[in-house]
mmCIF file of C-alpha atoms in Angstrom:
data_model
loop_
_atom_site.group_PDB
_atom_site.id
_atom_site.type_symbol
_atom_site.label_atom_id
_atom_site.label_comp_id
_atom_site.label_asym_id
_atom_site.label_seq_id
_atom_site.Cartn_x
_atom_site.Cartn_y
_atom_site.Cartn_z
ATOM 1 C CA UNK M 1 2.312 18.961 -16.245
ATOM 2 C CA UNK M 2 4.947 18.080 -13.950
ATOM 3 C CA UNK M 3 5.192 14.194 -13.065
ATOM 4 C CA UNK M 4 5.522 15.065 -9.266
ATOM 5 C CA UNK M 5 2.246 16.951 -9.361
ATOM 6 C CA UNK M 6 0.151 14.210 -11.653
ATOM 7 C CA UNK M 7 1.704 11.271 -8.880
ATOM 8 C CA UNK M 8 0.192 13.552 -6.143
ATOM 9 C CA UNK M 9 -3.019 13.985 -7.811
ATOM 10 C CA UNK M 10 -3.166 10.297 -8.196
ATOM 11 C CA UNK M 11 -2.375 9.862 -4.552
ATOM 12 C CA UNK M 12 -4.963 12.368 -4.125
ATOM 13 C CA UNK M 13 -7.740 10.326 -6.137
ATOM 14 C CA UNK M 14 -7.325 6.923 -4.469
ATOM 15 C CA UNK M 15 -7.788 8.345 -1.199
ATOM 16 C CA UNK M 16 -11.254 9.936 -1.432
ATOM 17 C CA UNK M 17 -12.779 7.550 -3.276
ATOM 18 C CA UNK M 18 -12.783 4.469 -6.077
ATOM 19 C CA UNK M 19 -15.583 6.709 -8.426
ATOM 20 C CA UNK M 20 -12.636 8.979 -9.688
ATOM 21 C CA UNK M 21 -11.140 5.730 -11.325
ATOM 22 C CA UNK M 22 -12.021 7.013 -14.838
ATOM 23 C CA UNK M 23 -10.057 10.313 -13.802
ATOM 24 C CA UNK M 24 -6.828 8.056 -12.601
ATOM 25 C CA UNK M 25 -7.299 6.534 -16.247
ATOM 26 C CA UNK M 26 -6.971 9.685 -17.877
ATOM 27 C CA UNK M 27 -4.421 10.714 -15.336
ATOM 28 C CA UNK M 28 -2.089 7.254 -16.063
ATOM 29 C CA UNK M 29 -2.449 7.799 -19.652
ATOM 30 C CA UNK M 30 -1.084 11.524 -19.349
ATOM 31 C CA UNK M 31 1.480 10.138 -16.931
ATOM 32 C CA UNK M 32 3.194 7.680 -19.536
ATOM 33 C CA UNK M 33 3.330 10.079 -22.383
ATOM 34 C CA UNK M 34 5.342 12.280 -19.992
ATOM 35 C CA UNK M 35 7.903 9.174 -19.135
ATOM 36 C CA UNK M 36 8.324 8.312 -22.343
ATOM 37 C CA UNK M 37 9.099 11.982 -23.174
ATOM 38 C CA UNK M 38 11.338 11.992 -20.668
ATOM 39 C CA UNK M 39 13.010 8.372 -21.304
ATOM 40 C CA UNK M 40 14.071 9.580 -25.072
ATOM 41 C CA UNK M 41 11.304 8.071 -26.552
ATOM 42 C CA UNK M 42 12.585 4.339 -26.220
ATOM 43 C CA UNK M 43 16.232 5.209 -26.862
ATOM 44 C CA UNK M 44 18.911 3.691 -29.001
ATOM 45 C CA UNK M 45 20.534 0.203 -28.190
ATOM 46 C CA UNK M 46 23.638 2.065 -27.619
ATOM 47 C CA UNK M 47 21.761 4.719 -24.930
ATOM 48 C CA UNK M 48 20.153 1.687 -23.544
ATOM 49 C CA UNK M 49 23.260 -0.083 -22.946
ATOM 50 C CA UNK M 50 25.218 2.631 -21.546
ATOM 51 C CA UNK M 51 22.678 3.124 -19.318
ATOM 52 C CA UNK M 52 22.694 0.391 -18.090
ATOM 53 C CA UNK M 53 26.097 -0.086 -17.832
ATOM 54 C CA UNK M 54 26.222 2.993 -16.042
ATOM 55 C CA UNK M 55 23.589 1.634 -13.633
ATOM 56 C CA UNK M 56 25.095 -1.071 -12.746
ATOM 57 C CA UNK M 57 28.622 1.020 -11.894
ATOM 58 C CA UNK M 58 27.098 3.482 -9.373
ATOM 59 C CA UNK M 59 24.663 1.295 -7.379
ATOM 60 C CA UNK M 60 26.016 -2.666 -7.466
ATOM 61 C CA UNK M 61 27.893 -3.209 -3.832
ATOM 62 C CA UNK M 62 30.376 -6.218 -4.881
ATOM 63 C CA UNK M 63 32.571 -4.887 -7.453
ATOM 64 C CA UNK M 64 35.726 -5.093 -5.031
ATOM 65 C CA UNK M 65 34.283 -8.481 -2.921
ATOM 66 C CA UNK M 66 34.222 -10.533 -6.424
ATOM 67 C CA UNK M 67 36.892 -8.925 -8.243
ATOM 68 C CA UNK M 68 35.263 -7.426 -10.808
ATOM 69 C CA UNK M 69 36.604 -4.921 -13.009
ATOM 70 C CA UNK M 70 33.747 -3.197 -14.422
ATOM 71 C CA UNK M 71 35.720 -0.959 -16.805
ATOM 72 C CA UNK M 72 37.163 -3.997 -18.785
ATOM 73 C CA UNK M 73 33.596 -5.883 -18.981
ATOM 74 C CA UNK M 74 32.299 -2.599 -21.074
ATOM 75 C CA UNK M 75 35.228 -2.962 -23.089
ATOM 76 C CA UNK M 76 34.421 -6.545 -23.899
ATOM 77 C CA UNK M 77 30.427 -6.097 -24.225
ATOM 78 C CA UNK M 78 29.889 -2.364 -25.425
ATOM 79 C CA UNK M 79 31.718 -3.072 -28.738
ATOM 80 C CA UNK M 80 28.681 -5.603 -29.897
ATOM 81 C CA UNK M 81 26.599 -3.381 -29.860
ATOM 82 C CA UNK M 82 24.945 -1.597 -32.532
ATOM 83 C CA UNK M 83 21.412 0.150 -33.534
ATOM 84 C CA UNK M 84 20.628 -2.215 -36.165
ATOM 85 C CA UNK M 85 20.120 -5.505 -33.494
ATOM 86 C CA UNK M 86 17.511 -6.508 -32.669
ATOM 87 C CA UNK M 87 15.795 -6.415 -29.477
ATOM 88 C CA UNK M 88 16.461 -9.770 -28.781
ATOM 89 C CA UNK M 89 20.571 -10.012 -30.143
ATOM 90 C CA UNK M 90 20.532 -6.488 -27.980
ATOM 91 C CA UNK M 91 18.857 -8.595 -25.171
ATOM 92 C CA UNK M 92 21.225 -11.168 -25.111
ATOM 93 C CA UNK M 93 24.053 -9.046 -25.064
ATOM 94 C CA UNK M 94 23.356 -7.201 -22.120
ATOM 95 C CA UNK M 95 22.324 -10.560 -20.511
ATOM 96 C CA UNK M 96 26.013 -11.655 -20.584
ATOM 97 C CA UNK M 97 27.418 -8.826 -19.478
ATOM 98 C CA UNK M 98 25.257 -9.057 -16.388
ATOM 99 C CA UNK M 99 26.169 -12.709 -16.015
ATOM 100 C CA UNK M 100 29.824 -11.379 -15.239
ATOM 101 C CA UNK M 101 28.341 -10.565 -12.048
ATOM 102 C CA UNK M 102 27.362 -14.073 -10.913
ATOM 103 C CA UNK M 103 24.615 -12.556 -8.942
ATOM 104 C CA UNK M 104 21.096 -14.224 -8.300
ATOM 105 C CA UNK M 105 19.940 -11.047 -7.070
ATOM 106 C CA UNK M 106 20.874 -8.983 -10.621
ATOM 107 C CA UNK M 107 17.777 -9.457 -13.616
ATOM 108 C CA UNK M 108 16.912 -8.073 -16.298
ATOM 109 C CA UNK M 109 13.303 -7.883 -17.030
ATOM 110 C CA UNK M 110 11.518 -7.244 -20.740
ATOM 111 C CA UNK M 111 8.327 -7.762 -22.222
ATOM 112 C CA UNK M 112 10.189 -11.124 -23.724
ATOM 113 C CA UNK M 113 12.868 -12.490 -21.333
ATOM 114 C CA UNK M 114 14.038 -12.361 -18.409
ATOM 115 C CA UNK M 115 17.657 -12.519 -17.331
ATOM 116 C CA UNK M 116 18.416 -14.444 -14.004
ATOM 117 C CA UNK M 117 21.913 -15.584 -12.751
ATOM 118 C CA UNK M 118 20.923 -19.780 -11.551
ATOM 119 C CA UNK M 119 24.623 -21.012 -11.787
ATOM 120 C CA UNK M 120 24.707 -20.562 -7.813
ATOM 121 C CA UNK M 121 22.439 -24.278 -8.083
ATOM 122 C CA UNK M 122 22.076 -25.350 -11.345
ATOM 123 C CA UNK M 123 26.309 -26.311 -10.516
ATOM 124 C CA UNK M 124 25.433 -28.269 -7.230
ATOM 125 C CA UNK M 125 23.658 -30.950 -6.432
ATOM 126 C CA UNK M 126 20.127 -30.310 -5.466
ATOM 127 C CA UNK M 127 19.950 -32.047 -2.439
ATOM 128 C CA UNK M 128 15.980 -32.259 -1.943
ATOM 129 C CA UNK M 129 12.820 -33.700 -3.662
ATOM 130 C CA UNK M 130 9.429 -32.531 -3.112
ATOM 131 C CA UNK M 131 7.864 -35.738 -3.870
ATOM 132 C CA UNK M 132 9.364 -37.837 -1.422
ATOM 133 C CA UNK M 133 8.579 -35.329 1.598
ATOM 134 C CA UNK M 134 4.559 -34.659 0.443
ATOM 135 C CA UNK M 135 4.341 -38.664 -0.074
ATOM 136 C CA UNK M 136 6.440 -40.529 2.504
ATOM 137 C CA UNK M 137 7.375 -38.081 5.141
ATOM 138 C CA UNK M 138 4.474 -35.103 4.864
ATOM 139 C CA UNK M 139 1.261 -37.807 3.653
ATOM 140 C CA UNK M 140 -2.163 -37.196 3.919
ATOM 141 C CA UNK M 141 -2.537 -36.246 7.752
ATOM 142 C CA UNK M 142 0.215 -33.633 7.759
ATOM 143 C CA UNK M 143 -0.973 -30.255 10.340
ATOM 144 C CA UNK M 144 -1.253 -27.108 8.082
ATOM 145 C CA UNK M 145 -0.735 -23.971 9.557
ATOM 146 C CA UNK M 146 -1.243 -21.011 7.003
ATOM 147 C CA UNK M 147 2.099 -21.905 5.253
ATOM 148 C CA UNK M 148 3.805 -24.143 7.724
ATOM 149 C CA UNK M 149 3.809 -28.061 7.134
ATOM 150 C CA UNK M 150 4.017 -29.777 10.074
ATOM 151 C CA UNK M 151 4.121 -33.609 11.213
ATOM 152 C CA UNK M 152 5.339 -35.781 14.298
ATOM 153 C CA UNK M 153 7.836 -38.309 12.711
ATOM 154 C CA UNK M 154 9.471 -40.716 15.340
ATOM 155 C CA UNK M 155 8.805 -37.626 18.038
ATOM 156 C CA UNK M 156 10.923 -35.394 16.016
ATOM 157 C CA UNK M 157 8.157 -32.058 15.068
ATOM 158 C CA UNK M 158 8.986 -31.897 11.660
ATOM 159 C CA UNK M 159 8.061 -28.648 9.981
ATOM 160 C CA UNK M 160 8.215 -27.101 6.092
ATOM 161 C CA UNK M 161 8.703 -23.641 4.847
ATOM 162 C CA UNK M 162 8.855 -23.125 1.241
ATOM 163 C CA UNK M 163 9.034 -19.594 0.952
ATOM 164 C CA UNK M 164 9.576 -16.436 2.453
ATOM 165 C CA UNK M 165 6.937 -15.297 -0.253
ATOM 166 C CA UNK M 166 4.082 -16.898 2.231
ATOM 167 C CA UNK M 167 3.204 -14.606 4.850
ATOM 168 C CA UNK M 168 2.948 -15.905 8.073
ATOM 169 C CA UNK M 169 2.928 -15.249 11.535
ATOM 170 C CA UNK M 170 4.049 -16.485 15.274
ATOM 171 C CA UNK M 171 0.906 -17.537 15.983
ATOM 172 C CA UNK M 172 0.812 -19.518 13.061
ATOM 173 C CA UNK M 173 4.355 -21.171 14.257
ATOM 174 C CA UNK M 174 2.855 -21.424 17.333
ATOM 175 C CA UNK M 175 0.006 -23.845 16.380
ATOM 176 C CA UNK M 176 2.554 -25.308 14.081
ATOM 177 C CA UNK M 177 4.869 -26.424 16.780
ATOM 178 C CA UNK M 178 1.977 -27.147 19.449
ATOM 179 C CA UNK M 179 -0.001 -29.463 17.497
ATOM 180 C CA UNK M 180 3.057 -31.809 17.160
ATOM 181 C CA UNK M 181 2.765 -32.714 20.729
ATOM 182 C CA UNK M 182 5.106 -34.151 22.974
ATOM 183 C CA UNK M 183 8.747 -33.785 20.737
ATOM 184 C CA UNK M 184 12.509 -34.669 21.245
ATOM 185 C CA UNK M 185 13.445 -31.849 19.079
ATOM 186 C CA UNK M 186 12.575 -29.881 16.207
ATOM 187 C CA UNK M 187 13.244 -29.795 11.739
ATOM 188 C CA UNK M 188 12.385 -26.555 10.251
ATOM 189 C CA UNK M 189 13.168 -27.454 6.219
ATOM 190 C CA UNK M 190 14.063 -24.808 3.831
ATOM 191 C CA UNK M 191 15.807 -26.591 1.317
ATOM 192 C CA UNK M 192 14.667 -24.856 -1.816
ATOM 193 C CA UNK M 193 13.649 -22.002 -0.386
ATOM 194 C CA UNK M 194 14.682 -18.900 -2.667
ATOM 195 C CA UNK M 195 13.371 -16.006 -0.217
ATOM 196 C CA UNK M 196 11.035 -13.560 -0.116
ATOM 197 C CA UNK M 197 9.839 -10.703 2.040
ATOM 198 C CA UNK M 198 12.698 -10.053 4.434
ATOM 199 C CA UNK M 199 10.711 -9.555 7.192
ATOM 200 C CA UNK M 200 9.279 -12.555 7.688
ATOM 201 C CA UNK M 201 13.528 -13.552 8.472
ATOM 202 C CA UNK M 202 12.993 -11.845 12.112
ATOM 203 C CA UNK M 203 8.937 -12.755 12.522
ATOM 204 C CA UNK M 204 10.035 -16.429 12.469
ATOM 205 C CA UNK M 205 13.683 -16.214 13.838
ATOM 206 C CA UNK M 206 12.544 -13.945 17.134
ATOM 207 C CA UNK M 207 10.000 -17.411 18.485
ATOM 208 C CA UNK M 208 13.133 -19.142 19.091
ATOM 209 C CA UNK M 209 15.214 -16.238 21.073
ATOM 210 C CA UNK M 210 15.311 -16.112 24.800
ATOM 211 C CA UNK M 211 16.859 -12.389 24.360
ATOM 212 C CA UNK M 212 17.392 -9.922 21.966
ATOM 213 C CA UNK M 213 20.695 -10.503 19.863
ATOM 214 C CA UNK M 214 22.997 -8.959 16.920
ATOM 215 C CA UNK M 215 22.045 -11.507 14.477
ATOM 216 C CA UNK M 216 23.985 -9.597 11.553
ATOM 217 C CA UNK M 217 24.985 -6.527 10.240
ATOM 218 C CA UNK M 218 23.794 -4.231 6.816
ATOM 219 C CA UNK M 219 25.762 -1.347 4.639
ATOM 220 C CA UNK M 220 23.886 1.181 3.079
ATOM 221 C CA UNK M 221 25.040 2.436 -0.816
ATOM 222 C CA UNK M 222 26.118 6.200 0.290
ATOM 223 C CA UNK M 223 27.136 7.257 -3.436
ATOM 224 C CA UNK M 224 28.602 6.606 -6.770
ATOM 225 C CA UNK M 225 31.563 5.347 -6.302
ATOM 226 C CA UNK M 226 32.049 1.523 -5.793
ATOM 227 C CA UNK M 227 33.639 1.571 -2.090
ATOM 228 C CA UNK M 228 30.788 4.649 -1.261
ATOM 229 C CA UNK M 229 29.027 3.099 1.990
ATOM 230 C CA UNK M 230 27.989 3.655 4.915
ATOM 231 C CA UNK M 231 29.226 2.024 8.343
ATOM 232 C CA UNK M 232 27.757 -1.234 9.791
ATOM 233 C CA UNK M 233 24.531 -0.885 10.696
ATOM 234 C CA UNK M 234 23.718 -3.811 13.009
ATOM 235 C CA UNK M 235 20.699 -6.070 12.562
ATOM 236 C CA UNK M 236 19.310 -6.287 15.790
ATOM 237 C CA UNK M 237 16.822 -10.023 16.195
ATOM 238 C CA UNK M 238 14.756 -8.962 18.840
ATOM 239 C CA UNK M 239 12.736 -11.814 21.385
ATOM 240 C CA UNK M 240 9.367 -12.622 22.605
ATOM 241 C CA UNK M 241 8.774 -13.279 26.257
ATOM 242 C CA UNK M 242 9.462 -16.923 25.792
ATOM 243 C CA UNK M 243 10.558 -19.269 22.821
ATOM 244 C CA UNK M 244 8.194 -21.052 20.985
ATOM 245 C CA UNK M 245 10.116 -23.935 21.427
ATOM 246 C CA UNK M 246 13.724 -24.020 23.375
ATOM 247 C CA UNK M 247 14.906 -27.798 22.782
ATOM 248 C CA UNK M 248 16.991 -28.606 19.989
ATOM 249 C CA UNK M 249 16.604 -27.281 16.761
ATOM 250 C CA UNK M 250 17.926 -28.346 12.968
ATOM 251 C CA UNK M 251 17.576 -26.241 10.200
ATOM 252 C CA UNK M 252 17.787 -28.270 6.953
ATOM 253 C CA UNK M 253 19.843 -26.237 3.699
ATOM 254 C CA UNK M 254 20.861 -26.701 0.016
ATOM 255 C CA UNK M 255 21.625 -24.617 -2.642
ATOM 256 C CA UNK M 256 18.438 -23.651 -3.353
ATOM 257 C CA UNK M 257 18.321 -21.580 -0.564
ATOM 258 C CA UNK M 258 18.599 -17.639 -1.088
ATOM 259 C CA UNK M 259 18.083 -14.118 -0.100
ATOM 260 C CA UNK M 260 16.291 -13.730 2.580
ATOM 261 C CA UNK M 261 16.136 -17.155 3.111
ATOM 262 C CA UNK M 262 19.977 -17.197 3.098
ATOM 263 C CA UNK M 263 19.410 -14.244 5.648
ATOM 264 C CA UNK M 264 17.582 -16.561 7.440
ATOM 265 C CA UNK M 265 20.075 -19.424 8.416
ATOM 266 C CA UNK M 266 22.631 -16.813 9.606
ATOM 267 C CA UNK M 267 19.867 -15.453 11.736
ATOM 268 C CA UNK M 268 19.229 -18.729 12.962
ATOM 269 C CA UNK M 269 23.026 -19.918 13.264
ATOM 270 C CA UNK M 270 23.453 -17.407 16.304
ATOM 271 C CA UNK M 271 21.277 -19.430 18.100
ATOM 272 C CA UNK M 272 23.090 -22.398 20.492
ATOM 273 C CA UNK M 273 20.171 -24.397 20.520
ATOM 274 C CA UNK M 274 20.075 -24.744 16.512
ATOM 275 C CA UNK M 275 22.054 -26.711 13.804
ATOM 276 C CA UNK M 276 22.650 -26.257 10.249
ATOM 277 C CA UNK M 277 22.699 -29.014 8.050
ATOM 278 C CA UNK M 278 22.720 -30.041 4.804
ATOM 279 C CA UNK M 279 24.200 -28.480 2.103
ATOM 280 C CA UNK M 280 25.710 -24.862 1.671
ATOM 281 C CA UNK M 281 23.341 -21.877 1.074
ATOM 282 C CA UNK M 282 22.576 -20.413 -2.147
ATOM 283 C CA UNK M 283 23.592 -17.094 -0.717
ATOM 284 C CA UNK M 284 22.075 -13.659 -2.263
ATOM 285 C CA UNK M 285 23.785 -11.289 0.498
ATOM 286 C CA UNK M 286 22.506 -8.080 -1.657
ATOM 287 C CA UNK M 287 19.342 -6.213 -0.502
ATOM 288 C CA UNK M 288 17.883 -5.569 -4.389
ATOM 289 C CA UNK M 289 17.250 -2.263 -6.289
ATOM 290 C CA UNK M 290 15.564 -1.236 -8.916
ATOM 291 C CA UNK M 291 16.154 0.660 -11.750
ATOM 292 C CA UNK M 292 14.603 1.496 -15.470
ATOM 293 C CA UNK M 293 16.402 1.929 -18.736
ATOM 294 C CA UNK M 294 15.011 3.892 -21.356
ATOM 295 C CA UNK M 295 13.671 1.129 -23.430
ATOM 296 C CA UNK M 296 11.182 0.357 -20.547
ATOM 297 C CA UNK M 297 13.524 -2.784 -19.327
ATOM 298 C CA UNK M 298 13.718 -3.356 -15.427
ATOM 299 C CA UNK M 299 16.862 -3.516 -13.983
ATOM 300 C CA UNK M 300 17.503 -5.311 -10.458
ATOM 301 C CA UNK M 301 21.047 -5.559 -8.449
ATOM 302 C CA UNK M 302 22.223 -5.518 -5.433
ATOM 303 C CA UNK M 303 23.130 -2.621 -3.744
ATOM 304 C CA UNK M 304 23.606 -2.957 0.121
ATOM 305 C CA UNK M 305 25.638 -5.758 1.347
ATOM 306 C CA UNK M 306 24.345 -7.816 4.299
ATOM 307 C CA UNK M 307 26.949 -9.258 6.619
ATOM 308 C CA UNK M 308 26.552 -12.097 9.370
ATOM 309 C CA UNK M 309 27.416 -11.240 13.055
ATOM 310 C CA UNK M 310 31.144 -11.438 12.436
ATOM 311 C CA UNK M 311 30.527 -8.820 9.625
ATOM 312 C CA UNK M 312 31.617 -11.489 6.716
ATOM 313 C CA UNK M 313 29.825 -11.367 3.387
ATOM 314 C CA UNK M 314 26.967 -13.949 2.910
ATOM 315 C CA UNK M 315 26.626 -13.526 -0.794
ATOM 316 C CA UNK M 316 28.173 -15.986 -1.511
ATOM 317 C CA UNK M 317 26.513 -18.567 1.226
ATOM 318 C CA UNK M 318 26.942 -19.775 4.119
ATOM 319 C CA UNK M 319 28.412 -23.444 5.149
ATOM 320 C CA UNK M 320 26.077 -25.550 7.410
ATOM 321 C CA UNK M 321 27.482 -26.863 10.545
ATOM 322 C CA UNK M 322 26.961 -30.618 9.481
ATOM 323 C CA UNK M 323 27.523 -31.300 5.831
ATOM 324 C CA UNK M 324 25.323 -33.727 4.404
ATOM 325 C CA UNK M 325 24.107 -35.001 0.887
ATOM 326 C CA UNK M 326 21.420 -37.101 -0.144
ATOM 327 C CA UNK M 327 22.203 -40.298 -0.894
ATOM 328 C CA UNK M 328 20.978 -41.186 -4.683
ATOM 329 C CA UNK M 329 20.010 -44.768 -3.593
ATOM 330 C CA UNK M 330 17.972 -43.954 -0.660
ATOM 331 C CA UNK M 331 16.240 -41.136 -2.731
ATOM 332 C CA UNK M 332 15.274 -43.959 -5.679
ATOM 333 C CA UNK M 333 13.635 -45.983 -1.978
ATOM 334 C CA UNK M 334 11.341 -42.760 -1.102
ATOM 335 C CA UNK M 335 13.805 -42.009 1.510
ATOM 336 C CA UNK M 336 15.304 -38.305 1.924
ATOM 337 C CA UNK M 337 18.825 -39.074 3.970
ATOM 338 C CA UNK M 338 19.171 -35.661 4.853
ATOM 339 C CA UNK M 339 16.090 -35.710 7.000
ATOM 340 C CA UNK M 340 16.329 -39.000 8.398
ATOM 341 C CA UNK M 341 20.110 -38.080 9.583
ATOM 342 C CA UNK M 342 18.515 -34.890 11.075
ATOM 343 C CA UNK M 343 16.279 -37.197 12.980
ATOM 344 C CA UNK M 344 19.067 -39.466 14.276
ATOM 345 C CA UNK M 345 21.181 -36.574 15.471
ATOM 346 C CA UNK M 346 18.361 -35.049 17.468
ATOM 347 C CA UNK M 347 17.242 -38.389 19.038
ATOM 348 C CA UNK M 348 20.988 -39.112 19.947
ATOM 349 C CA UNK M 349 21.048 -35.333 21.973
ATOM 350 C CA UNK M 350 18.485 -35.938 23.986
#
């Protein structure tokens, strides 16, 4: 039977009704012997790895931006392998070859490992501690608003996102921010904040905008060929009537920040009333694909580059406007120095 008929029959099932579930059963079952028919029955290590290899050369969008000369990493990697590894020393191998990437966004995903690029943090200081906010800065009588942690400290609103994972929405922000009462400005902390679903980047971003602004700039993958894209497609941050809140605004960063959370600050950077500081973004500039080797293994990389609004590369990060560290002996005292140097600075502009 031909897989684009059984998918449409599937489609077909779930849509009249949930009885036909023993059907889809049948149907799913029928549906993997075909892909593994059509995979090569697991393949060899050697298939596998040239598959992947070959993967990686027609769809990964930063070959020329990092230098990378994929040609020479096969001839380095391909030679280990053989069919007589085993899936694990065949694992590993591949895993190093992706490292060459340096890529947060590029994994590779089995039934026993998973490969993930965390040199991008792991090599920096990590500039925030979760304890110290829930227990000296968040407490006990913090405002929770679906995902957003909010509190009044000195008249600064204070207010935590941990991941772009959490689905939220502006009226969510809205109670946030309201709730804090009267305020002199206005902490939104996503320090360790590794992304999530990219749309939540413009659902938060737009309750700050007065009007609707190029916030940044995407290039689609058009073909094979490692300079194949398409133009500059502008990313278009589009406002509400009226800001949520249109005083000052800091946005606190570290390394652990990334993908569409790195999306996020440059959003937020081409706003006048907002500051970055803290540390330098993670980065993760790659919108993600993925792909399937023969074996079954999931493949992820990035494959369309996002740009900020002067069309440069955030992959690699993007610098706050005030740099700032946390000071080791304050952190030992329960006291987070990034924060309380956000709060000075916004007390001093108004």
């Amino acid at each position: 039977m031909n897989l684009n008929l059984v998918l449409s029959l599937i489609n077909h099932f779930i849509i009249m009704n949930f009885k036909y579930l023993f059907v889809l059963c049948i149907i799913f079952l029928f549906t993997s012997c075909v892909k593994d028919e059509f995979y090569n029955k697991q393949g060899s290590n050697k298939e596998n790895f040239n598959l992947l290899w070959k993967i990686i050369d027609e769809s990964y969008c930063y070959f020329d931006y990092k230098h990378i000369n994929w040609d020479s990493v096969y001839t380095v990697y391909a030679p280990k392998v053989s069919n007589d590894l085993s899936k694990y020393e065949f694992f590993d191998i591949c895993k190093k070859m992706l490292q060459e990437l340096r890529d947060g966004h590029v994994n590779l995903i089995s039934d026993f490992d998973v490969m993930t690029y965390k040199d991008f943090y792991l090599d920096y200081p990590q500039n925030y501690n979760e304890g110290i906010i829930e227990r000296h800065y968040l407490g006990k009588d913090f405002i929770y608003a679906n995902w957003f942690k909010s509190k009044n400290i000195r008249n600064i609103g204070y207010i935590r996102y941990n991941s772009f994972m959490n689905i939220v929405s502006r009226k969510n922000l809205e109670e946030a921010i309201y709730q804090l009462g009267n305020i002199q400005g206005l902490i939104i902390d996503v320090r360790n904040n590794s992304g999530g679903y990219i749309n939540m980047v413009d659902t938060i971003a737009s309750c700050f905008c007065s009007s609707d602004i190029t916030t940044g700039y995407i290039r689609y993958k058009t073909g094979k060929g490692h300079n194949d894209f398409s133009d500059f497609k502008p990313k278009i941050l589009q406002a509400h009537s009226k800001p949520l809140y249109n005083g000052n605004i800091v946005v606190l960063t570290n390394r652990g920040v990334y993908s569409s959370a790195n999306d996020f600050i440059s959003s937020m950077k081409c706003l006048d009333n907002v500051t970055i500081i803290g540390d330098k973004t993670g980065g993760g500039g790659g919108a993600p694909f993925t792909s399937e080797l023969y074996n079954g293994w999931q493949v992820i990389n990035s494959r369309n580059p996002l740009f900020d609004k002067n069309k440069q590369h955030i992959e690699f990060g993007i610098d706050p406007d005030i740099k700032v560290d946390m000071n080791p002996t304050q952190e030992t005292s329960g006291i987070d120095s990034i924060i309380e140097y956000a709060i000075d600075y916004l007390l001093k502009l108004k």
